[in-house]
């Protein structure tokens, strides 16, 4: 369902950065990754180091997000 709200690149950067930091990504790496992700550029427009930063940040976010889901499931069973 399409959204009727416009989110600027700067707002998306803040959202992505907050989420990355919330799940344990180092702040400096989160800022860089958030800027890249919010820009919407494809891999072909990014340097290998930028791609690596985004992959690392997203991997850390994903691992911690899954960990949190597992913990919540355990707590809900108690």
CSV table of C-alpha atoms in Angstrom, one decimal, residues 23 58-73:
chain,number,residue,atom,x,y,z
A,23,UNK,CA,20.9,-2.6,17.5
A,58,UNK,CA,23.2,-4.4,8.2
A,59,UNK,CA,24.6,-7.7,9.3
A,60,UNK,CA,25.1,-6.5,12.8
A,61,UNK,CA,21.6,-5.0,12.8
A,62,UNK,CA,20.1,-8.2,11.5
A,63,UNK,CA,21.9,-10.4,14.0
A,64,UNK,CA,20.9,-8.2,17.0
A,65,UNK,CA,17.3,-7.9,15.7
A,66,UNK,CA,17.0,-11.7,15.4
A,67,UNK,CA,18.5,-12.1,18.9
A,68,UNK,CA,15.9,-9.7,20.3
A,69,UNK,CA,13.1,-11.6,18.6
A,70,UNK,CA,14.4,-14.9,20.1
A,71,UNK,CA,14.6,-13.4,23.6
A,72,UNK,CA,11.1,-11.9,23.3
A,73,UNK,CA,9.8,-15.4,22.3
